PDB file of C-alpha atoms in Angstrom:
ATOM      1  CA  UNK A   5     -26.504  21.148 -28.197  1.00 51.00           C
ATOM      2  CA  UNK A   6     -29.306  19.065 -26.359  1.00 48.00           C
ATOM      3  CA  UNK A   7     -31.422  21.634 -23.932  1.00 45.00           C
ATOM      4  CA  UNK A   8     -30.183  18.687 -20.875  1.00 41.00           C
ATOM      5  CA  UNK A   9     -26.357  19.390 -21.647  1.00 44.00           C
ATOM      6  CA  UNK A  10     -26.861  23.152 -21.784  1.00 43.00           C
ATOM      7  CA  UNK A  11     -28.313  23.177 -18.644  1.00 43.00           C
ATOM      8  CA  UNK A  12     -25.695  20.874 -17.257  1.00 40.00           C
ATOM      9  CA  UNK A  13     -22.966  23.040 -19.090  1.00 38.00           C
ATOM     10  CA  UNK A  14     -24.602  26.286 -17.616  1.00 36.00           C
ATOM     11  CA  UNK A  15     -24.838  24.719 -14.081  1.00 42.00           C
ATOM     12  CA  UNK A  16     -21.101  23.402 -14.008  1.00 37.00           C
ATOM     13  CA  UNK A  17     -20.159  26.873 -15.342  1.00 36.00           C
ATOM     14  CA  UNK A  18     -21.970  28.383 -11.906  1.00 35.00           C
ATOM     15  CA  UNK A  19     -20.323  25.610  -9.421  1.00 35.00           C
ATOM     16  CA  UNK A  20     -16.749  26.701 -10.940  1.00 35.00           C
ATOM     17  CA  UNK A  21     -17.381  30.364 -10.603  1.00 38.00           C
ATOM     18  CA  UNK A  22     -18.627  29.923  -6.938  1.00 35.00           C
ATOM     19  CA  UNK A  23     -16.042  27.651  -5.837  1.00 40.00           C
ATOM     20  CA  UNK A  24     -13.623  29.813  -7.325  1.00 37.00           C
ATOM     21  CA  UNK A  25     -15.294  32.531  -5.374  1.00 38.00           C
ATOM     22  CA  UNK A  26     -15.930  31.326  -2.251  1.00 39.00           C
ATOM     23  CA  UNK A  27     -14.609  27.823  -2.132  1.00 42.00           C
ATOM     24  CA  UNK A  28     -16.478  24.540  -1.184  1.00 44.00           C
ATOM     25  CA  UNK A  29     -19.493  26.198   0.373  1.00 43.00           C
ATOM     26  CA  UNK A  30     -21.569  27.898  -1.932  1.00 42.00           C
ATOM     27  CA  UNK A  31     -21.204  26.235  -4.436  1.00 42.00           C
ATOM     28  CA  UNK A  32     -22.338  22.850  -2.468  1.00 46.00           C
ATOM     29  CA  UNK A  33     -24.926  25.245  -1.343  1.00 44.00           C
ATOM     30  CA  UNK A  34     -25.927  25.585  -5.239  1.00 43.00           C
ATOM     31  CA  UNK A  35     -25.538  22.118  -6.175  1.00 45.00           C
ATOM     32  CA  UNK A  36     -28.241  20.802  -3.217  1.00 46.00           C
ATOM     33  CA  UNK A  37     -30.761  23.877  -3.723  1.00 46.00           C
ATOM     34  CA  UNK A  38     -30.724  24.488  -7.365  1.00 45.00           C
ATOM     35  CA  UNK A  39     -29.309  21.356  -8.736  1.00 45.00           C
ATOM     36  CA  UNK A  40     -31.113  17.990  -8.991  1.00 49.00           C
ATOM     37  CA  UNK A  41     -30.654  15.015 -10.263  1.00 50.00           C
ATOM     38  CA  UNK A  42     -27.047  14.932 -11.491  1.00 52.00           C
ATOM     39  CA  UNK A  43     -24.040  12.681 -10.524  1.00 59.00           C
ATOM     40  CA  UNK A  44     -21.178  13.495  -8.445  1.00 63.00           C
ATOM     41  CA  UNK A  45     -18.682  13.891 -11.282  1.00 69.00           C
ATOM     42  CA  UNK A  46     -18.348  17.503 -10.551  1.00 77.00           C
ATOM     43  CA  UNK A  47     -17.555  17.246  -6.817  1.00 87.00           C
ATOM     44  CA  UNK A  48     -14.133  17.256  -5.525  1.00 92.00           C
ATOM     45  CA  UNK A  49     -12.719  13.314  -5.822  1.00 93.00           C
ATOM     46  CA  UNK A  50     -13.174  10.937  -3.321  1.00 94.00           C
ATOM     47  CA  UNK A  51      -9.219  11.327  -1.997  1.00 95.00           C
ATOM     48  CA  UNK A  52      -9.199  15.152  -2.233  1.00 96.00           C
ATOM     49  CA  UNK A  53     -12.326  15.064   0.123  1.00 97.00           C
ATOM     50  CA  UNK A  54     -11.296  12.227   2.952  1.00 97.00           C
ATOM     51  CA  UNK A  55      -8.398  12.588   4.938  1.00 98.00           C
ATOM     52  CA  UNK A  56      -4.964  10.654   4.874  1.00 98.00           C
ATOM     53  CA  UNK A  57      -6.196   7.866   6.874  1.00 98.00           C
ATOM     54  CA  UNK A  58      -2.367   7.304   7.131  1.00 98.00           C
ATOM     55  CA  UNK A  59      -1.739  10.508   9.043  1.00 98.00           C
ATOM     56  CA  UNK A  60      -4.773  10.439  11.193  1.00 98.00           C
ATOM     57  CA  UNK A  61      -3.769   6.401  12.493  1.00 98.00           C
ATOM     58  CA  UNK A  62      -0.636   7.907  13.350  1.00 98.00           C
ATOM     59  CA  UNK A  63      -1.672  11.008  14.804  1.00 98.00           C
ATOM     60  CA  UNK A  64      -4.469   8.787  17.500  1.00 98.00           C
ATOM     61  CA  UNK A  65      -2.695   5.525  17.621  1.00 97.00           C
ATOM     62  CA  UNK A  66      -1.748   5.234  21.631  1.00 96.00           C
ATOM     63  CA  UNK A  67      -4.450   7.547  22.443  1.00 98.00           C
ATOM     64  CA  UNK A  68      -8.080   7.102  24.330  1.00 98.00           C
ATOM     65  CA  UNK A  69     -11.181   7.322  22.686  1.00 98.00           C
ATOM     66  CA  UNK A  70     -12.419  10.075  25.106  1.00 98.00           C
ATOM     67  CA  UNK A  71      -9.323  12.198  24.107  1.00 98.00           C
ATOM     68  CA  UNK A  72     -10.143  11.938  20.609  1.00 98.00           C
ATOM     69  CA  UNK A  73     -13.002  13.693  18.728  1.00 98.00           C
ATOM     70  CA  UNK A  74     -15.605  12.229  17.032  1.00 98.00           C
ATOM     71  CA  UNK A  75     -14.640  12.479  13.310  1.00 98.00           C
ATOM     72  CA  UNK A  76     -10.663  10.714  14.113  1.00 98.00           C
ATOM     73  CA  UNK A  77     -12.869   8.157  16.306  1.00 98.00           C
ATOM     74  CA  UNK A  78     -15.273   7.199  13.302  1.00 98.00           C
ATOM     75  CA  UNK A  79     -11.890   7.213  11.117  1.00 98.00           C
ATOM     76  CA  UNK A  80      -9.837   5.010  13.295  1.00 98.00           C
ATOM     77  CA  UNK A  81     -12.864   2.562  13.237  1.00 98.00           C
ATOM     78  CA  UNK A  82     -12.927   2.398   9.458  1.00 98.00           C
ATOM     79  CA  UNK A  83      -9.552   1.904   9.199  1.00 98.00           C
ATOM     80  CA  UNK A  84     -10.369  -0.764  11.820  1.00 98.00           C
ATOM     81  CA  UNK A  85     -12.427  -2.403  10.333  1.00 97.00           C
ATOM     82  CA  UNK A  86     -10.591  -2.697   7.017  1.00 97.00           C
ATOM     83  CA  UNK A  87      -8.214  -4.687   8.505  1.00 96.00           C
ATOM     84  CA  UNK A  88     -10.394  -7.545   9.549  1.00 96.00           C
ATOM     85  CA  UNK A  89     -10.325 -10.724   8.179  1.00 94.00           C
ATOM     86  CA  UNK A  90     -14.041 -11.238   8.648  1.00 97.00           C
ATOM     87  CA  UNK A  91     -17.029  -8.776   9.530  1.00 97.00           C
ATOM     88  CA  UNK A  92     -20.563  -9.147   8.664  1.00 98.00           C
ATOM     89  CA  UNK A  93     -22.581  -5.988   8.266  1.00 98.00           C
ATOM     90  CA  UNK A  94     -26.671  -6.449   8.898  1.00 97.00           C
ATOM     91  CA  UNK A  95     -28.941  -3.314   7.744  1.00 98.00           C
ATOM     92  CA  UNK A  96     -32.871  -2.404   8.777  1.00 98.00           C
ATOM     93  CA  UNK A  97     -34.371   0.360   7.881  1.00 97.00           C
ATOM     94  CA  UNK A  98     -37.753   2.601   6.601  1.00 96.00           C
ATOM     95  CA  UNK A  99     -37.463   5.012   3.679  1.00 93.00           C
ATOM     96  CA  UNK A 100     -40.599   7.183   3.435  1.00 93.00           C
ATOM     97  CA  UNK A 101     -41.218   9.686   0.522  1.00 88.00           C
ATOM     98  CA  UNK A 102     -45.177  10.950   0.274  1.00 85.00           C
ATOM     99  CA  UNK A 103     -46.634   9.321   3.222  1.00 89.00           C
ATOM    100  CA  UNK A 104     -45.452   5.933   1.690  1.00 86.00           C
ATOM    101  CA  UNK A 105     -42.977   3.629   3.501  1.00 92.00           C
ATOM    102  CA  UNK A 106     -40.708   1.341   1.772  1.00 90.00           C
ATOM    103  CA  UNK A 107     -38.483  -1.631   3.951  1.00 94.00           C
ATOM    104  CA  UNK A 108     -35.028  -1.742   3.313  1.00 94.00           C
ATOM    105  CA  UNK A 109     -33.009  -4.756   4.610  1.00 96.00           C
ATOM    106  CA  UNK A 110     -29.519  -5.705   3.454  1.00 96.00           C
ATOM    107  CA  UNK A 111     -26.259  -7.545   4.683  1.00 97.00           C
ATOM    108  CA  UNK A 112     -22.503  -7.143   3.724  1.00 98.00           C
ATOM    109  CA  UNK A 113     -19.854  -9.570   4.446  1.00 98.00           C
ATOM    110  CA  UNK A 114     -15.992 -10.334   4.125  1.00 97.00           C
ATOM    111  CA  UNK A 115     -15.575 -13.947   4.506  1.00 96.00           C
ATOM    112  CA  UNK A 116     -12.602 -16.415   3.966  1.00 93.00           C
ATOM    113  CA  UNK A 117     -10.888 -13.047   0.949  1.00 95.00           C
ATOM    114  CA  UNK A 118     -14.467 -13.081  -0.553  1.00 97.00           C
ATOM    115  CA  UNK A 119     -17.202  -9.921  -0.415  1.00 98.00           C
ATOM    116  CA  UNK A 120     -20.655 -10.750  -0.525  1.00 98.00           C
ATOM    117  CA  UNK A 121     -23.906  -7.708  -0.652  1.00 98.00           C
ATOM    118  CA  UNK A 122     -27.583  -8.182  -0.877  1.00 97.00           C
ATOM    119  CA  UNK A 123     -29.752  -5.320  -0.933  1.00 94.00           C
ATOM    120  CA  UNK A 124     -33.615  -6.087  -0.689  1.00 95.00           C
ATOM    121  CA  UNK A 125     -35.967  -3.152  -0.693  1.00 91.00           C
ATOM    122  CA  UNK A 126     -39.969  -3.766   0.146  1.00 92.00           C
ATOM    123  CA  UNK A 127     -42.604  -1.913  -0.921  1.00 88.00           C
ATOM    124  CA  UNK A 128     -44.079   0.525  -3.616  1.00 81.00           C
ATOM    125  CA  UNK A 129     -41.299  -0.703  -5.339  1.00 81.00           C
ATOM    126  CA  UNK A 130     -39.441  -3.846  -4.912  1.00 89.00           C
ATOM    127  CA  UNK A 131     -35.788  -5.261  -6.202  1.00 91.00           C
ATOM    128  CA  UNK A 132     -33.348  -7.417  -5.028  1.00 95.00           C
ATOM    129  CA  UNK A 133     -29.802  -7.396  -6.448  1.00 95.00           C
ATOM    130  CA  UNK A 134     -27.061  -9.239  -4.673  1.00 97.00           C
ATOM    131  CA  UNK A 135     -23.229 -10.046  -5.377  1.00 98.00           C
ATOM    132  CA  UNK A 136     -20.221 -11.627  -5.285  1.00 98.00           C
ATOM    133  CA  UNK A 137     -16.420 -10.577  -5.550  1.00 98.00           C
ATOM    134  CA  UNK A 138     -12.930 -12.245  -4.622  1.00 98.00           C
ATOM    135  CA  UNK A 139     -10.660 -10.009  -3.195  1.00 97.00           C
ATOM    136  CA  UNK A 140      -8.294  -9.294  -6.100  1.00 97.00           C
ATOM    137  CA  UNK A 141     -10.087 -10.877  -8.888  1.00 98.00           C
ATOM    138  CA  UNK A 142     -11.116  -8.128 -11.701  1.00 98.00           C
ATOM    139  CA  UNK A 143     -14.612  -9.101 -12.077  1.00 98.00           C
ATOM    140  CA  UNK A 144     -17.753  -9.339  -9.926  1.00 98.00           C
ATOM    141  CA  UNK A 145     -20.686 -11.305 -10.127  1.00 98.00           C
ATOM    142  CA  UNK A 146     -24.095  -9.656  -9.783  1.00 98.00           C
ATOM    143  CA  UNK A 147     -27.881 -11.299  -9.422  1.00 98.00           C
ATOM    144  CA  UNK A 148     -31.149  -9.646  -9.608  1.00 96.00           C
ATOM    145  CA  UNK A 149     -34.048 -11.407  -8.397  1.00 96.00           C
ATOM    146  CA  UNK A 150     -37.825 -11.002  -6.979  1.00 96.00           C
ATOM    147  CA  UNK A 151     -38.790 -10.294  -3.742  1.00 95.00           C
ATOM    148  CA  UNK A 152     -41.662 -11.633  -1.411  1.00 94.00           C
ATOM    149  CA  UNK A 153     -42.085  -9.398   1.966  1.00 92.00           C
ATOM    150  CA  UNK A 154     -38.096  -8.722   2.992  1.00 93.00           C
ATOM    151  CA  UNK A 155     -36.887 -12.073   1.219  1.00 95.00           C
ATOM    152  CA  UNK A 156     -35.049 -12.523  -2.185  1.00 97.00           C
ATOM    153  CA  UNK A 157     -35.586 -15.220  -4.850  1.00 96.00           C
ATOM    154  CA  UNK A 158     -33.148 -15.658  -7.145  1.00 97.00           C
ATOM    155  CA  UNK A 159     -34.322 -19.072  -8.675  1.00 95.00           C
ATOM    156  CA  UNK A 160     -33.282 -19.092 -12.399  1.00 94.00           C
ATOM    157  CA  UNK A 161     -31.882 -15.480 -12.419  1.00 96.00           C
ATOM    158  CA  UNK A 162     -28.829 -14.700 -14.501  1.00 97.00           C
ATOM    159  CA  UNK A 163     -25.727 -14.057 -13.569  1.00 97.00           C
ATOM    160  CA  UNK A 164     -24.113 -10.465 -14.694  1.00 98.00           C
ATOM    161  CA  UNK A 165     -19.816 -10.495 -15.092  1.00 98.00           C
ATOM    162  CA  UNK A 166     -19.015  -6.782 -14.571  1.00 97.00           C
ATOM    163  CA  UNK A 167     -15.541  -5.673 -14.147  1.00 98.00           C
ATOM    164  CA  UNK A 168     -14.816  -4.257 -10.811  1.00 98.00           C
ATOM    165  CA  UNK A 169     -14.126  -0.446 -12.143  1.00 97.00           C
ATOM    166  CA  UNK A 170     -17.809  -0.870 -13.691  1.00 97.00           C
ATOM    167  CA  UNK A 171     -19.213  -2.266 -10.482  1.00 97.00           C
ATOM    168  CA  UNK A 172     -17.980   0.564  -8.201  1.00 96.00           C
ATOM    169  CA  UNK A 173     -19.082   3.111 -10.810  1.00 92.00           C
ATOM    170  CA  UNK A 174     -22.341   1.745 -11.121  1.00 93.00           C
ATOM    171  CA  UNK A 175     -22.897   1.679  -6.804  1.00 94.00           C
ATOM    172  CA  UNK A 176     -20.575   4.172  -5.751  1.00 94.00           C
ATOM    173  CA  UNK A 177     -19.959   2.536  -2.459  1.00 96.00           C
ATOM    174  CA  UNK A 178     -17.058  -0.066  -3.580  1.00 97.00           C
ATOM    175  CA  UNK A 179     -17.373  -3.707  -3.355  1.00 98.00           C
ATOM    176  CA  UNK A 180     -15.230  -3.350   0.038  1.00 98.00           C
ATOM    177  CA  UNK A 181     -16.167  -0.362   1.902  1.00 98.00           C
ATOM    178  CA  UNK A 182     -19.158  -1.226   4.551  1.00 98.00           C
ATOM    179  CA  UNK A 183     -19.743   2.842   4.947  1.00 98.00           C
ATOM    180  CA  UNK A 184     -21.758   4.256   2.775  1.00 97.00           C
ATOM    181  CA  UNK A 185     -20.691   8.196   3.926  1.00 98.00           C
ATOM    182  CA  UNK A 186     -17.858   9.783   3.131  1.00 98.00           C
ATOM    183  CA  UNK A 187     -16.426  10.753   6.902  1.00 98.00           C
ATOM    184  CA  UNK A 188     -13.573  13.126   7.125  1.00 98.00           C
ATOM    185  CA  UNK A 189     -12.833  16.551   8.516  1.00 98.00           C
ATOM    186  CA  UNK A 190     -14.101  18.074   5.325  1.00 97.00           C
ATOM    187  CA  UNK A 191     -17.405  16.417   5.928  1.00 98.00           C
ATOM    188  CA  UNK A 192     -18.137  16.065   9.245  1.00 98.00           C
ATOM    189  CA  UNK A 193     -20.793  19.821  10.390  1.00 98.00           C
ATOM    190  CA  UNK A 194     -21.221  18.939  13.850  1.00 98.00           C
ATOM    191  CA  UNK A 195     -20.062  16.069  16.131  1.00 98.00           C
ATOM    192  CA  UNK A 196     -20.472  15.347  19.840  1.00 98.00           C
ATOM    193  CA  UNK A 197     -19.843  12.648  22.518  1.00 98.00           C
ATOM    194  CA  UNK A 198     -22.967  11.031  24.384  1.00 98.00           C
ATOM    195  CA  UNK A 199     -20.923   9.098  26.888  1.00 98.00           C
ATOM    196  CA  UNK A 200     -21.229   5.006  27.600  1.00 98.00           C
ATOM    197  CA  UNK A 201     -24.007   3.510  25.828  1.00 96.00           C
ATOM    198  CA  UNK A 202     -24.048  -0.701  27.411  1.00 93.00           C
ATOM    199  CA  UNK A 203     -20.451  -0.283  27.642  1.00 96.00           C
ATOM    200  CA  UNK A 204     -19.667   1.048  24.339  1.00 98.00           C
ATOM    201  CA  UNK A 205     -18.734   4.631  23.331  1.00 98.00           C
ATOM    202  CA  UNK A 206     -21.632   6.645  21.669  1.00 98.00           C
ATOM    203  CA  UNK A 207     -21.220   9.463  19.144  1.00 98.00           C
ATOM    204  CA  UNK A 208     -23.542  11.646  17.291  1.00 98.00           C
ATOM    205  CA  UNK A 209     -21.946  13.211  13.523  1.00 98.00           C
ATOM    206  CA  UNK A 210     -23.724  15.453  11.411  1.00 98.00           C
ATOM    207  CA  UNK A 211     -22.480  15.420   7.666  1.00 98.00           C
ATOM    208  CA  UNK A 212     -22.419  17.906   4.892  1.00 97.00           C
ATOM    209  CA  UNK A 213     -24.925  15.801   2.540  1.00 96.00           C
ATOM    210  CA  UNK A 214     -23.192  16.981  -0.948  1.00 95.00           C
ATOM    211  CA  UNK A 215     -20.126  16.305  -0.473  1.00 96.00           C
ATOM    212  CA  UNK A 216     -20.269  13.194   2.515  1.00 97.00           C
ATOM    213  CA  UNK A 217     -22.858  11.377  -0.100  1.00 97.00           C
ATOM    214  CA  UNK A 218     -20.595  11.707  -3.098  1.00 95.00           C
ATOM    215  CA  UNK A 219     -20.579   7.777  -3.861  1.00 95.00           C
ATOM    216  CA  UNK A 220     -23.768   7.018  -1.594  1.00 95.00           C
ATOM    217  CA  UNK A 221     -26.215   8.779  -4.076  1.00 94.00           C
ATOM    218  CA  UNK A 222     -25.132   6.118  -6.596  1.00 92.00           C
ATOM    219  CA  UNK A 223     -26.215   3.285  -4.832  1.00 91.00           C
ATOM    220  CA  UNK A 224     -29.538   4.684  -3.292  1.00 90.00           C
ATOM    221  CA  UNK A 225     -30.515   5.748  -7.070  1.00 88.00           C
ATOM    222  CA  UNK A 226     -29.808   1.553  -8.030  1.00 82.00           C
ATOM    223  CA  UNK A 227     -31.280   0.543  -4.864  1.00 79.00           C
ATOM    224  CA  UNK A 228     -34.628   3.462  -5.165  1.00 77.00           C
ATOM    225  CA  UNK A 229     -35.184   2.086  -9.112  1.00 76.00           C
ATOM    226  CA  UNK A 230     -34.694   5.921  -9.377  1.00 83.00           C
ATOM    227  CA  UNK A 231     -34.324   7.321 -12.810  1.00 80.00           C
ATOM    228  CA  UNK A 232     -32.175  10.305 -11.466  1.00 87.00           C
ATOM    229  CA  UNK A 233     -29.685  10.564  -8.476  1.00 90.00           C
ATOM    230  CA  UNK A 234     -31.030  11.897  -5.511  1.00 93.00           C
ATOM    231  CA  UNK A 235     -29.835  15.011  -4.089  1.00 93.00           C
ATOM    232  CA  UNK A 236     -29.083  14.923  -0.240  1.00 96.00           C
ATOM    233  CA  UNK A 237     -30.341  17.700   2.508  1.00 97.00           C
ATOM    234  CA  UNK A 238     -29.368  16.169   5.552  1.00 98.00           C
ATOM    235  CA  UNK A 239     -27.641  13.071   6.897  1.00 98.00           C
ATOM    236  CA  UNK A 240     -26.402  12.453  10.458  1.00 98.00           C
ATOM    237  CA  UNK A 241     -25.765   9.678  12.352  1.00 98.00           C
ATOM    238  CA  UNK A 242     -25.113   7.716  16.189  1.00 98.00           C
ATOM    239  CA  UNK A 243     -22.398   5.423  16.382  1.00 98.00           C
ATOM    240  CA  UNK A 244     -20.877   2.921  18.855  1.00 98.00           C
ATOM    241  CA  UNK A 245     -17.388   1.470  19.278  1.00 98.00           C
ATOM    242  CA  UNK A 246     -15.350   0.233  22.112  1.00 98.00           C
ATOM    243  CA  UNK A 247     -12.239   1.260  23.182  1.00 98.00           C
ATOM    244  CA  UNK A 248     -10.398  -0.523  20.853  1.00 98.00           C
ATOM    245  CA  UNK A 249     -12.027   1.421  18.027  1.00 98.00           C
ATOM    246  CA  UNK A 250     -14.215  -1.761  16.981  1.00 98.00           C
ATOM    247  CA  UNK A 251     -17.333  -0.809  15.240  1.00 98.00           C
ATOM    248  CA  UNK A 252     -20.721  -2.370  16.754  1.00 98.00           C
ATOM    249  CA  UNK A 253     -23.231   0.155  15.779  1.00 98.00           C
ATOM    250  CA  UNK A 254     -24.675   3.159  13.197  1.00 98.00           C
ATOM    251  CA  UNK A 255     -28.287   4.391  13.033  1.00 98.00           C
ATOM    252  CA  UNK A 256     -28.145   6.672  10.414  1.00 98.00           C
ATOM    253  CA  UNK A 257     -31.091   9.335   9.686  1.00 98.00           C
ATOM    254  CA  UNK A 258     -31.232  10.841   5.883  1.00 98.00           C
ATOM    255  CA  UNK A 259     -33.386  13.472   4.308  1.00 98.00           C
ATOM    256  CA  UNK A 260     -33.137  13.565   0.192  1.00 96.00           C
ATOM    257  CA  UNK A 261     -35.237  14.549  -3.203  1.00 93.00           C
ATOM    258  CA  UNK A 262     -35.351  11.646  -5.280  1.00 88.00           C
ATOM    259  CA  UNK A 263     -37.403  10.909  -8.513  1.00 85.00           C
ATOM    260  CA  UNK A 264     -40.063   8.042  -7.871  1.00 75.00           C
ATOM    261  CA  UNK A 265     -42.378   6.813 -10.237  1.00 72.00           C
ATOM    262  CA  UNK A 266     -45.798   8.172 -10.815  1.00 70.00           C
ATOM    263  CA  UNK A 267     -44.897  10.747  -7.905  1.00 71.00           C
ATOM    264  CA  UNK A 268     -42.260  12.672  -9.427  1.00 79.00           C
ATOM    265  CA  UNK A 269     -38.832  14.058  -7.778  1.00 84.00           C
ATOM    266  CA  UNK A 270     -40.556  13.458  -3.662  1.00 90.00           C
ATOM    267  CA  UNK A 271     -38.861  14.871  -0.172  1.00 94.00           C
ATOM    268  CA  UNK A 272     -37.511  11.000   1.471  1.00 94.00           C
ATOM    269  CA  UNK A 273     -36.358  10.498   4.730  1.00 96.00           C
ATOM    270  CA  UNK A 274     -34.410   7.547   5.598  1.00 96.00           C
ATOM    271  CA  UNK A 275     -33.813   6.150   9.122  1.00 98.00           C
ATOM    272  CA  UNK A 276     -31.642   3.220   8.783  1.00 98.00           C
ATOM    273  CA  UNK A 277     -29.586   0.654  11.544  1.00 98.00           C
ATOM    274  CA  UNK A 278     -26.473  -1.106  11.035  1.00 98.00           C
ATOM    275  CA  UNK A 279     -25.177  -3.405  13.334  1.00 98.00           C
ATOM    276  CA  UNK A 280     -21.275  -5.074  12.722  1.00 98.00           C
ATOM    277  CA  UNK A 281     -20.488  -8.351  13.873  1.00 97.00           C
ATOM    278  CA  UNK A 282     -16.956 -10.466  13.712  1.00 96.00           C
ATOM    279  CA  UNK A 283     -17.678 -13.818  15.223  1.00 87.00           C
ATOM    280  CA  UNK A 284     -21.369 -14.863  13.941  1.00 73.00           C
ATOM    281  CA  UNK A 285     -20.158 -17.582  11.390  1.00 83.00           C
ATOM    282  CA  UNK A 286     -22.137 -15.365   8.759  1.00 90.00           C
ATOM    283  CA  UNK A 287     -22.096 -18.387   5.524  1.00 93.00           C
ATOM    284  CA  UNK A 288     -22.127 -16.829   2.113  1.00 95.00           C
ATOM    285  CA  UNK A 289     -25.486 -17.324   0.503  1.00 93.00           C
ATOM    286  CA  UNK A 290     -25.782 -19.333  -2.851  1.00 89.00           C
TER     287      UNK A 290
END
């Protein structure tokens, strides 16, 4: 047996043992301390760990936002927002690791039944992917190109056909989900209200980082040109919606280990802004 799947075997031996024990907690707590580098394959799945979105729309349909915590808020305005025929997600954002900073800028749409990402990231390191998917079709079309300060070229680059499965496998976040977190009662640590913020409702959520980043440490180890997943120590996050449970707003702050070139596996923090829009006539790049 290869000394990397002993110590995989070994470690998955320990996370049964002290979930068995003690349940979720320790042995999340062993995974984030003692475990780096490894992909979410042994964490609960994605359904056991969200909530029936079902139940909870039912449960806070009819009722205020201000009656409502902040977790059943944050779901009702996913579930929201998976209903709309059109929203265009725009991303800013700094990652540092080691003193170094590297610009992160990205935008995700659903226009007309079609999906459309870019992700461009700025600095040390610099990529550029973007794609393409048709709601319903099995395959999605992928681009990587060069970047020049926080713009894309993707003159003469190839087009990749990857089935959809292979897609969401490879990024974690699915072609059509616009949050990267997972958000659900089993996730959500601490949550609060800050009252009206320019009209809209502000909240404040911090997340477990194991188990809320179960699909987001895919796509920041594609995005990061990391050659291991990261392994998160803190994420929380502000959000705005109005009273109809439309999404305008997330600034998201992270805190991770993640393997970077020539430094090795590096403390990052992320601090990150997404804004939602549903009327800016956001056109599909081509």
């Amino acid at each position: 047996m290869a000394k990397t799947d002993k110590r995989f075997l070994i470690n998955m031996i320990v996370i049964v043992v002290l979930g068995a024990l003690s349940g979720l907690f320790m042995g999340n707590y062993y995974v984030k301390n003692f475990m780096g580098g490894v992909t979410a394959d042994f964490l609960p799945t994605e359904a056991a760990i969200r909530d029936d979105v079902g139940a909870v729309v039912a449960r806070c349909s009819g009722k205020s936002v201000t009656a409502l915590s902040a977790t059943d808020n944050f779901i009702m305005a996913e579930y929201k927002l998976s209903m709309r025929d059109y929203v265009h997600k725009s991303t800013k954002g700094t990652v540092t690791a080691a003193g170094v900073s590297q610009k992160l800028v990205s935008d995700k749409a659903y226009v007309a039944g079609e999906y459309f990402g870019e992700e461009i990231s700025s600095g040390v390191v610099k990529l550029a992917t973007k794609y393409y998917w048709v709601k319903g079709a099995e395959n999605v079309t992928t681009y990587e190109g060069s970047v020049s300060g926080l713009s894309a070229n993707y003159s003469g680059a190839a087009a990749q056909t990857k089935t959809l499965d292979a897609f969401n496998s490879e990024m974690g976040v699915k072609a059509d989900q616009f949050i990267n977190y997972i958000v659900s009662s089993k996730t959500v640590k601490n949550q609060k209200y800050n009252g009206l913020v320019k009209g809209h409702h502000s909240f404040t959520i911090e997340l477990d980082p194991v188990l809320a980043a179960k699909n987001y440490m895919y796509k920041v180890k594609k995005t990061s040109g990391s050659s291991e997943y990261p392994s998160f120590e803190k994420i929380s996050f502000d959000f705005e919606i109005g009273d109809d449970w439309t999404i305008y707003s997330m600034h998201c702050r992270e805190t991770y280990k993640v393997a970077i070139k020539l430094l090795g596996r590096v403390t990052t923090t992320g601090d990150m802004t997404d804004t939602f829009s549903y009327d800016d006539n956001f056109v599909i790049p081509r």
